[in-house]
Amino acid sequence: MFLEKHRPFESVAAIRAAAERFLPAPAVSLLDGGNQAGTTASANARIFDEIMLRSRLCQARHEVCTKAQVAGFAASLPLMIAPVAAQGLAPGAELGQARACAKAGIPLGVSNFASVPWRELTDAGADVVAQFYWVDGRERMAERLARARAAGVTSIILTLDWTFPAGRDWGTPAMPKALGWREALEWGPAALSRPSWFLPFVVKKSMPPLRAPNFADSVDADPTFPGVMARWKNTAYPRWDDVAWLREQWDGQLSVKGILEPDDAVAAVAAGANAVVVSNHGGNDMDSVVPSLAALPAVAAAVGGSVPVMFDGGIRRGADVIKALALGADSVLLGRAAAWATAARGEQGVAELLGLFDRDIRQTLRSIGVSSVKELSVDHLRQTPAFKGLAGAFAGEVPGQK
Ligand SMILES: Cc1cc2nc3c(=O)[nH]c(=O)nc-3n(C[C@H](O)[C@H](O)[C@H](O)COP(=O)(O)O)c2cc1C
């Protein structure tokens, strides 16, 4: 037990297994997410197997450059942590992420539903990328943008791909209305079977309520997770002119997340986005939409280098990052991998995760004989017909944009 606790993680698979051992089963299921049959969620990761790397001999470099601009920040690797809600399941989670990211020089995506206020995360030294959903309409959005700015936020992501899907074949765990005593008991045997998760709450005699402090505004100074969800459901879905309006309100970096179609990428750029994020919400929104890797080449071609292309969905190892960059991404986001690392070992877990990616990205660059992430292109890949079938005509020719 002691040895296992202190042995560094060897892979994201090991991190996932440790998170599963620590969290109660409903929490694991919430983080795993996926919707309906889970087709898109699992295809996101599986489709990386349809892309293979071309190894080159006698071209390995000792020094490789992994630096990149990510969401407006200079980063040590071409990646950032994706905004993921429900981190309050592991209390203080975002703070641990912020500290690990600050040390590693990696930006931190912060969900609109984060359990910690932006200011605590910027004070921890993190390059915070605050994610926003379109909730309550323009007036309230403007207030929250001003609060973000006052908290030291300079870069935001607007996520547009949420339509309140429902119904999972394997059942949706009841989301506790707050992390209180009653809810913990309602999670019952599952919670009690994970004493190392449950006991710290007992010892502290405080269960952190599921708050959503970054939704605070003049109408609701102390919003709860379920309270905001209810308001969000009553908000009219945003339109591109709302995005253009938001652009006018925000003078910092604006990335638009949830892009799968080339036309939407073009619309986002026309509305003033500084970056587009190819993403299907990790398969948590509409099931059966295209795996995001297959959407990437056409989006990169449509954007044509006018703004950076960010990517997420299914990234579990450094070679996945290399494949996404070769298909046209400039940087990638880590969703579940980071959530599992946070649940498994907090700040230390995230630090180990980023260390694994650093190791793997460098090693992969050496194997394929490339000295910088900026040099990657489709020439470094072989693609199966299955991938080309989904990705369409652009799979073979991603215009240079780096
Ligand atoms: C449990 C969970 C919660 C999420 N919450 C948010 C969120 O609050 N805002 C957002 O923009 N995306 C959210 N996402 C999507 C992630 O930002 C990201 O797009 C996705 O997880 C990437 O796929 P991956 O998990 O396979 O890396 C969430 C994903 C999961 C799994």
Coordinates of C-alpha atoms and ligand atoms in Angstrom, one line a residue:
M1 CA 0.0 0.0 0.0
F2 CA 2.7 2.5 1.1
L3 CA 4.9 1.6 -1.9
E4 CA 2.0 1.8 -4.3
K5 CA 1.1 5.3 -2.9
H6 CA 4.6 6.6 -3.5
R7 CA 5.5 4.9 -6.8
P8 CA 5.3 7.4 -9.6
F9 CA 2.5 6.8 -12.1
E10 CA 3.7 5.1 -15.3
S11 CA 0.8 5.8 -17.6
V12 CA -2.6 7.5 -17.8
A13 CA -4.1 4.0 -17.5
A14 CA -2.4 3.7 -14.1
I15 CA -3.7 7.1 -13.1
R16 CA -7.2 6.1 -14.1
A17 CA -7.0 2.9 -12.1
A18 CA -5.8 4.9 -9.0
A19 CA -8.7 7.3 -9.4
E20 CA -11.1 4.4 -9.5
R21 CA -9.7 3.0 -6.3
F22 CA -10.0 6.3 -4.5
L23 CA -13.4 7.7 -5.7
P24 CA -16.8 6.1 -5.0
A25 CA -18.3 4.4 -8.1
P26 CA -20.9 7.2 -8.9
A27 CA -18.1 9.8 -8.9
V28 CA -16.0 7.7 -11.3
S29 CA -19.1 7.4 -13.5
L30 CA -19.7 11.2 -13.4
L31 CA -16.1 11.8 -14.5
D32 CA -16.2 9.1 -17.2
G33 CA -19.3 10.8 -18.6
G34 CA -20.3 9.9 -22.1
N35 CA -23.8 10.0 -23.3
Q36 CA -26.4 7.6 -24.7
A37 CA -24.5 4.5 -26.0
G38 CA -21.2 6.3 -25.3
T39 CA -20.3 5.9 -29.0
T40 CA -18.6 9.2 -29.4
A41 CA -16.9 9.1 -26.0
S42 CA -15.2 5.8 -26.8
A43 CA -14.6 6.6 -30.5
N44 CA -12.7 9.7 -29.4
A45 CA -9.9 7.6 -27.9
R46 CA -10.1 4.6 -30.2
I47 CA -9.7 6.6 -33.4
F48 CA -6.1 7.4 -32.4
D49 CA -5.4 3.7 -33.3
E50 CA -6.3 4.5 -37.0
I51 CA -3.3 6.9 -37.2
M52 CA 0.2 5.5 -37.1
L53 CA 3.5 7.2 -36.8
R54 CA 6.3 6.9 -39.3
S55 CA 9.5 6.0 -37.4
R56 CA 12.7 7.3 -38.9
L57 CA 16.2 6.0 -38.2
C58 CA 19.4 8.0 -37.6
Q59 CA 17.5 11.2 -37.3
A60 CA 16.9 11.4 -33.6
R61 CA 17.8 14.8 -31.9
H62 CA 19.0 15.1 -28.4
E63 CA 17.4 18.5 -28.1
V64 CA 13.7 18.8 -29.1
C65 CA 11.6 21.9 -28.7
T66 CA 8.2 21.4 -27.2
K67 CA 7.3 25.1 -26.5
A68 CA 4.0 26.5 -27.8
Q69 CA 1.5 29.3 -27.5
V70 CA -1.6 27.9 -25.8
A71 CA -4.7 30.0 -25.4
G72 CA -2.6 33.2 -25.4
F73 CA 0.0 31.9 -23.0
A74 CA 3.6 30.8 -23.6
A75 CA 3.6 27.1 -22.5
S76 CA 6.4 24.5 -22.0
L77 CA 4.4 21.9 -23.8
P78 CA 1.7 22.2 -26.5
L79 CA -1.1 21.4 -24.0
M80 CA -3.3 22.7 -21.2
I81 CA -5.8 21.2 -18.8
A82 CA -9.3 21.2 -20.1
P83 CA -12.1 22.8 -18.2
V84 CA -13.9 20.0 -16.3
A85 CA -16.8 20.5 -13.9
A86 CA -17.5 18.3 -10.9
Q87 CA -13.9 18.7 -9.6
G88 CA -15.4 19.5 -6.2
L89 CA -15.8 15.7 -5.8
A90 CA -12.1 15.9 -4.8
P91 CA -12.1 19.0 -2.6
G92 CA -9.6 21.7 -3.4
A93 CA -9.0 20.0 -6.7
E94 CA -8.7 23.1 -8.8
L95 CA -6.2 24.6 -6.4
G96 CA -3.9 21.5 -6.7
Q97 CA -4.2 21.7 -10.5
A98 CA -3.3 25.4 -10.4
R99 CA -0.1 24.8 -8.4
A100 CA 1.0 21.9 -10.6
C101 CA 0.3 23.9 -13.8
A102 CA 2.1 27.0 -12.5
K103 CA 5.2 24.9 -11.8
A104 CA 5.1 23.1 -15.1
G105 CA 4.3 26.2 -17.2
I106 CA 1.0 24.8 -18.5
P107 CA -2.2 26.9 -18.7
L108 CA -5.1 25.7 -16.6
G109 CA -8.6 25.6 -18.1
V110 CA -11.2 26.3 -15.4
S111 CA -14.7 25.2 -15.8
N112 CA -17.5 27.7 -15.4
F113 CA -18.7 25.2 -12.7
A114 CA -15.3 25.1 -10.9
S115 CA -15.6 24.9 -7.1
V116 CA -12.9 27.5 -6.5
P117 CA -13.1 31.2 -7.4
W118 CA -10.8 32.4 -10.3
R119 CA -8.9 34.7 -7.9
E120 CA -7.6 31.8 -5.8
L121 CA -6.3 30.1 -8.9
T122 CA -4.6 33.2 -10.4
D123 CA -3.1 33.9 -6.9
A124 CA -1.7 30.4 -7.0
G125 CA 0.3 31.6 -10.0
A126 CA -1.6 29.6 -12.7
D127 CA -2.2 30.9 -16.2
V128 CA -5.9 30.6 -15.9
V129 CA -8.1 30.1 -19.0
A130 CA -11.6 30.7 -17.7
Q131 CA -14.3 28.8 -19.5
F132 CA -17.8 30.3 -19.9
Y133 CA -21.1 28.8 -20.8
W134 CA -23.8 31.1 -22.2
V135 CA -26.1 31.4 -19.1
D136 CA -28.7 34.1 -18.4
G137 CA -28.1 36.2 -21.5
R138 CA -26.0 39.3 -22.3
E139 CA -26.4 41.5 -19.2
R140 CA -25.3 38.8 -16.7
M141 CA -22.6 37.5 -19.0
A142 CA -21.1 41.0 -19.1
E143 CA -21.1 41.2 -15.3
R144 CA -19.3 37.8 -15.1
L145 CA -16.7 38.8 -17.7
A146 CA -15.9 41.9 -15.7
R147 CA -15.6 39.8 -12.5
A148 CA -13.2 37.5 -14.4
R149 CA -11.1 40.4 -15.5
A150 CA -11.0 41.8 -11.9
A151 CA -9.8 38.4 -10.8
G152 CA -6.8 38.5 -13.1
V153 CA -8.2 36.4 -15.9
T154 CA -6.9 37.4 -19.4
S155 CA -7.9 34.4 -21.5
I156 CA -11.4 32.8 -21.8
I157 CA -13.0 29.9 -23.6
L158 CA -16.6 30.1 -24.6
T159 CA -18.1 26.6 -24.9
L160 CA -21.0 26.4 -27.3
D161 CA -21.6 22.6 -27.7
W162 CA -24.0 21.9 -24.7
T163 CA -27.6 21.1 -25.5
F164 CA -28.7 19.2 -22.3
P165 CA -28.5 15.7 -23.6
A166 CA -29.9 12.9 -21.4
G167 CA -30.1 9.2 -21.1
R168 CA -27.1 6.9 -20.7
D169 CA -27.4 3.2 -21.4
W170 CA -25.4 2.4 -18.2
G171 CA -27.4 4.8 -16.0
T172 CA -26.7 8.3 -14.8
P173 CA -25.7 8.6 -11.2
A174 CA -27.7 11.0 -9.1
M175 CA -25.8 14.3 -8.9
P176 CA -25.8 15.4 -5.3
K177 CA -27.5 18.8 -4.8
A178 CA -24.7 19.7 -2.5
L179 CA -21.8 17.7 -1.0
G180 CA -23.5 17.5 2.4
W181 CA -23.9 14.8 5.0
R182 CA -27.2 13.7 3.6
E183 CA -25.9 13.4 0.1
A184 CA -22.9 11.5 1.2
L185 CA -25.2 9.1 3.0
E186 CA -27.4 8.9 -0.1
W187 CA -24.3 7.8 -2.0
G188 CA -24.3 5.3 0.8
P189 CA -22.4 2.1 0.3
A190 CA -20.4 3.5 -2.6
A191 CA -19.1 6.3 -0.4
L192 CA -18.4 4.1 2.6
S193 CA -16.5 1.6 0.4
R194 CA -14.0 4.4 -0.2
P195 CA -12.9 5.5 3.3
S196 CA -9.9 7.5 2.2
W197 CA -12.3 9.6 0.1
F198 CA -15.0 9.8 2.8
L199 CA -13.0 10.1 6.0
P200 CA -11.3 13.5 5.4
F201 CA -14.8 15.0 5.2
V202 CA -15.7 13.3 8.5
V203 CA -12.6 14.5 10.2
K204 CA -13.0 18.1 9.1
K205 CA -16.7 17.9 9.9
S206 CA -17.3 20.0 6.8
M207 CA -18.6 18.9 3.5
P208 CA -17.9 21.5 0.9
P209 CA -21.2 22.5 -0.6
L210 CA -21.4 22.2 -4.4
R211 CA -21.1 25.9 -5.2
A212 CA -20.4 27.5 -8.5
P213 CA -18.6 30.7 -7.3
N214 CA -17.6 31.9 -10.8
F215 CA -21.3 32.4 -11.7
A216 CA -21.7 35.0 -9.0
D217 CA -23.3 38.2 -10.2
S218 CA -25.6 41.0 -8.8
V219 CA -28.6 38.7 -8.9
D220 CA -27.0 35.7 -7.2
A221 CA -23.9 36.4 -5.1
D222 CA -23.5 32.7 -3.9
P223 CA -24.8 30.4 -6.7
T224 CA -25.1 26.7 -6.3
F225 CA -24.4 24.1 -9.0
P226 CA -28.0 22.9 -9.4
G227 CA -29.3 26.5 -9.1
V228 CA -27.2 27.6 -12.1
M229 CA -28.2 24.5 -14.0
A230 CA -31.8 25.4 -13.6
R231 CA -31.2 29.0 -14.9
W232 CA -29.1 27.7 -17.7
K233 CA -31.9 25.5 -18.9
N234 CA -34.1 28.5 -19.2
T235 CA -31.6 30.6 -21.2
A236 CA -32.1 30.9 -24.9
Y237 CA -29.3 29.1 -26.9
P238 CA -26.7 31.6 -28.1
R239 CA -26.3 32.7 -31.7
W240 CA -23.2 33.8 -33.6
D241 CA -24.2 37.5 -33.1
D242 CA -24.1 36.8 -29.3
V243 CA -20.5 35.5 -29.8
A244 CA -19.6 38.7 -31.7
W245 CA -21.3 40.7 -28.9
L246 CA -19.2 38.9 -26.3
R247 CA -16.1 39.6 -28.4
E248 CA -16.8 43.3 -28.0
Q249 CA -17.2 43.0 -24.2
W250 CA -13.9 41.1 -23.8
D251 CA -10.5 42.6 -24.7
G252 CA -8.5 39.5 -23.9
Q253 CA -7.9 36.2 -25.6
L254 CA -11.2 34.5 -26.7
S255 CA -11.2 30.8 -27.7
V256 CA -14.4 29.2 -29.0
K257 CA -14.9 25.5 -28.0
G258 CA -17.0 22.7 -29.4
I259 CA -16.1 23.2 -33.1
L260 CA -16.6 20.1 -35.3
E261 CA -17.6 21.5 -38.7
P262 CA -15.5 23.7 -40.9
D263 CA -18.3 26.2 -41.4
D264 CA -18.6 26.7 -37.6
A265 CA -14.9 27.3 -37.4
V266 CA -15.2 30.0 -40.1
A267 CA -18.1 31.5 -38.2
A268 CA -16.2 31.6 -34.9
V269 CA -13.3 33.4 -36.5
A270 CA -15.7 35.8 -38.2
A271 CA -17.2 36.5 -34.8
G272 CA -13.8 37.4 -33.5
A273 CA -12.4 34.2 -31.9
N274 CA -8.6 34.2 -31.4
A275 CA -8.6 30.4 -31.4
V276 CA -11.0 27.6 -32.1
V277 CA -11.2 24.4 -30.0
V278 CA -12.1 21.3 -32.0
S279 CA -14.1 19.3 -29.4
N280 CA -17.2 17.3 -28.9
H281 CA -17.2 17.8 -25.1
G282 CA -15.5 14.4 -24.6
G283 CA -18.6 12.7 -26.0
N284 CA -20.7 14.1 -23.2
D285 CA -23.0 16.2 -25.3
M286 CA -24.7 14.7 -28.4
D287 CA -23.7 11.0 -28.9
S288 CA -22.8 9.8 -32.4
V289 CA -21.2 13.0 -33.4
V290 CA -17.9 12.5 -35.2
P291 CA -14.9 11.7 -33.0
S292 CA -13.0 15.0 -32.7
L293 CA -9.8 13.7 -34.2
A294 CA -11.7 13.0 -37.5
A295 CA -13.1 16.5 -37.4
L296 CA -9.7 18.1 -37.0
P297 CA -8.2 18.1 -40.5
A298 CA -11.1 19.7 -42.2
V299 CA -11.4 22.4 -39.5
A300 CA -7.7 23.1 -39.7
A301 CA -8.0 23.4 -43.5
A302 CA -11.0 25.8 -43.2
V303 CA -9.2 28.0 -40.6
G304 CA -6.1 28.0 -42.8
G305 CA -3.7 29.3 -40.2
S306 CA -5.7 32.5 -39.5
V307 CA -6.0 31.5 -35.8
P308 CA -4.5 28.7 -33.8
V309 CA -6.5 25.4 -33.7
M310 CA -6.8 23.7 -30.3
F311 CA -8.0 20.2 -29.9
D312 CA -9.4 17.8 -27.3
G313 CA -11.0 14.4 -27.1
G314 CA -9.4 11.1 -26.2
I315 CA -5.8 12.3 -25.5
R316 CA -4.3 9.7 -23.2
R317 CA -0.6 9.7 -24.1
G318 CA 2.2 11.8 -25.7
A319 CA 1.9 10.1 -29.0
D320 CA -1.8 11.1 -29.2
V321 CA -0.6 14.8 -28.8
I322 CA 1.8 14.3 -31.7
K323 CA -0.9 12.8 -33.9
A324 CA -3.3 15.7 -33.2
L325 CA -0.5 18.2 -33.9
A326 CA 0.4 16.5 -37.2
L327 CA -3.3 16.6 -38.2
G328 CA -3.4 20.4 -37.8
A329 CA -3.8 21.2 -34.1
D330 CA -1.4 23.8 -32.5
S331 CA -2.2 22.5 -29.0
V332 CA -4.3 20.0 -27.1
L333 CA -6.4 19.9 -23.9
L334 CA -6.4 17.1 -21.4
G335 CA -9.9 16.4 -20.0
R336 CA -10.4 13.1 -18.2
A337 CA -6.7 12.3 -17.9
A338 CA -6.3 15.4 -15.7
A339 CA -9.5 14.8 -13.8
W340 CA -8.3 11.3 -12.9
A341 CA -4.9 12.6 -11.9
T342 CA -6.4 15.2 -9.7
A343 CA -8.7 12.7 -8.0
A344 CA -5.9 10.1 -7.6
R345 CA -3.2 12.3 -6.1
G346 CA -4.2 16.0 -6.2
E347 CA -1.4 18.4 -7.1
Q348 CA 1.2 15.6 -7.1
G349 CA -1.0 13.6 -9.5
V350 CA -1.3 16.5 -12.0
A351 CA 2.5 17.1 -11.7
E352 CA 3.1 13.5 -12.5
L353 CA 0.6 13.5 -15.4
L354 CA 2.3 16.6 -17.0
G355 CA 5.7 14.8 -16.4
L356 CA 4.5 11.8 -18.3
F357 CA 3.3 13.9 -21.2
D358 CA 6.6 15.8 -21.3
R359 CA 8.5 12.5 -21.4
D360 CA 6.3 10.9 -24.0
I361 CA 6.1 13.9 -26.3
R362 CA 9.9 14.3 -26.3
Q363 CA 10.5 10.5 -26.9
T364 CA 8.0 10.4 -29.7
L365 CA 9.6 13.4 -31.4
R366 CA 12.9 11.6 -31.3
S367 CA 11.5 8.4 -32.7
I368 CA 10.1 10.2 -35.7
G369 CA 13.1 12.3 -36.2
V370 CA 11.5 15.7 -35.6
S371 CA 13.2 18.5 -33.5
S372 CA 10.2 20.7 -32.8
V373 CA 6.5 20.3 -32.3
K374 CA 6.1 23.1 -34.9
E375 CA 7.5 20.9 -37.6
L376 CA 4.9 18.2 -37.4
S377 CA 2.7 17.4 -40.5
V378 CA 0.8 14.6 -42.1
D379 CA 4.0 13.5 -43.6
H380 CA 4.9 11.9 -40.2
L381 CA 1.7 9.8 -40.2
R382 CA 0.1 6.8 -41.9
Q383 CA -3.7 6.9 -41.9
T384 CA -6.1 3.9 -42.3
P385 CA -9.0 4.1 -44.8
A386 CA -11.3 4.1 -41.8
F387 CA -9.9 7.3 -40.6
K388 CA -9.9 8.9 -44.0
G389 CA -13.5 7.8 -44.4
L390 CA -14.5 9.8 -41.4
A391 CA -12.2 12.7 -41.8
G392 CA -13.1 13.2 -45.5
A393 CA -11.1 14.7 -48.2
F394 CA -8.8 16.8 -46.0
A395 CA -7.2 14.0 -44.1
G396 CA -4.2 13.9 -46.4
E397 CA -3.5 17.6 -46.9
V398 CA -3.5 19.9 -43.9
P399 CA -2.2 23.3 -45.0
G400 CA 0.8 24.4 -43.0
Q401 CA -0.3 26.7 -40.3
K402 CA 2.5 26.6 -37.8
Ligands
LIG1 C1 -16.9 15.2 -16.2 C2 -16.6 16.2 -17.3 C3 -17.0 17.5 -17.1 C4 -16.8 18.4 -18.1 N1 -17.1 19.7 -17.8 C5 -16.9 20.7 -18.8 C6 -17.1 22.0 -18.5 O1 -17.6 22.4 -17.4 N2 -16.9 22.9 -19.5 C7 -16.4 22.6 -20.7 O2 -16.2 23.4 -21.6 N3 -16.1 21.3 -21.0 C8 -16.3 20.3 -20.0 N4 -16.0 19.0 -20.3 C9 -15.3 18.7 -21.6 C10 -13.8 18.8 -21.5 O3 -13.4 20.2 -21.4 C11 -13.1 18.3 -22.7 O4 -13.7 18.8 -23.9 C12 -13.2 16.7 -22.8 O5 -13.1 16.2 -21.5 C13 -12.0 16.2 -23.6 O6 -12.1 14.8 -23.8 P1 -11.2 13.8 -22.9 O7 -11.9 13.8 -21.6 O8 -11.3 12.5 -23.6 O9 -9.8 14.4 -22.8 C14 -16.2 18.1 -19.3 C15 -15.8 16.7 -19.5 C16 -16.0 15.8 -18.5 C17 -15.5 14.4 -18.7

